[in-house]
Amino acid sequence: MTTTNNSKMTDQRLDLLTDWLETFFGDENFVITTVSDDASFRRYFRIERDNACFIAMDAPPNKENCEPFIRIAKHLITGGVHAPKIIETNLELGFLLLEDLGDQTFLNAQQKNFELQHYKNAIDVLINIQSLEIEAVNIPNYDAALLTTEMQLLIDWYLPVLSNKYHTQLQTIFALLSDNTLSTDQVFVHRDYHSRNLMLLENNELGVIDFQDAVVGSNTYDLVSLLKDAYFELKPTEVQTLLVYFYEQANIQNPFAEFEKQFDLMGLQRHLKVLGIFKRLSLRDGKHQYLANIPLVAKYALAVANKYPELESLSSILELANHQTHAMILAAGRGERMMPLTANTPKPLIK
């Protein structure tokens, strides 16, 4: 067995994974290579054996639960979605051995050679996912409490110290965004249906990964994750073309203008959450690479806040926060030389 370990996984976890694989394969004739560390506690490794490749998921049981991944993967595969097949499991140790869907993410493919048709294919897959029965899969509802808790991350991590006036304004906006979400058609929601979690397979078939946090929620949620992606920006004309494509292919009954506003407000809810998460990943977890994605997410949020009169108060709040965050991004990793830019930036309490 050969290991190429570029992750932060402890030696103990690596040893456990190696022992488990040796038991499963019956020998040591395989190579382990780090594939990715995501924004959670999960780690992924490619296992090469003879002419075959697999993906091993490491999900420490005290941090992650593999059971939803297994249940949802089976649900998606049964519905004709190319999710990774589950080859072997050990829930006690927190290991899964999965089908390898390759290295070509949707993001990499679009960065090399953008094709609008790939997005239409992704929308076709999404419409199929939304058509699947949700009762049997046993996933939670994206209810008002969860939606509000997510948006609260904006206050806890992204924004500077706010006056009571701003807090009151934000709570009103959070309620508006939550009500919008709950007023839309409720379907299976992947919850991270974006370019890093879609794999481009042979014949342009699409593989879907990282679906373990799925919920029952708005039919616009995954669409906005795809079209207003934190990692890849589409042109406004491309977003509009694809929005119309979804509207027509999904046979949405509401007037298009109403649907578009639901899409915009759903995106705002997601982007407010993501701003808080990306800042938390940097401040709490030391994953500073996510700071580079904040300007695009903030741009999405501000564009919607400026578009609708009822969100006017949010515009000024976001503008204030964006100035503070820009200084933080410039200073990240640069030591005391950049300290004057952030010396007066209020810091959240890191728990």
XYZ file of N, CA and C in Angstrom, residues 330-331 333-342:
36
model
N -7.645 41.713 1.781
C -6.324 42.221 1.435
C -5.283 41.823 2.470
N -5.693 41.812 3.734
C -4.751 41.560 4.820
C -4.520 40.084 5.089
N -3.192 36.724 5.445
C -1.918 36.095 5.159
C -0.764 37.052 4.972
N -0.975 38.352 5.171
C 0.087 39.315 4.896
C 0.713 39.901 6.164
N 0.297 39.433 7.298
C 0.948 39.829 8.530
C 0.721 41.274 8.914
N 1.639 41.834 9.685
C 1.453 43.155 10.268
C 1.542 44.274 9.238
N 2.135 43.995 8.081
C 2.277 45.048 7.073
C 0.930 45.622 6.656
N -0.119 44.760 6.677
C -1.447 45.205 6.268
C -2.344 45.526 7.458
N -1.802 45.475 8.654
C -2.611 45.656 9.846
C -3.387 46.972 9.879
N -2.840 48.085 9.377
C -3.610 49.334 9.429
C -4.961 49.255 8.731
N -5.072 48.381 7.737
C -6.338 48.269 7.015
C -7.435 47.649 7.858
N -7.044 46.807 8.815
C -8.051 46.073 9.577
C -8.003 46.355 11.067
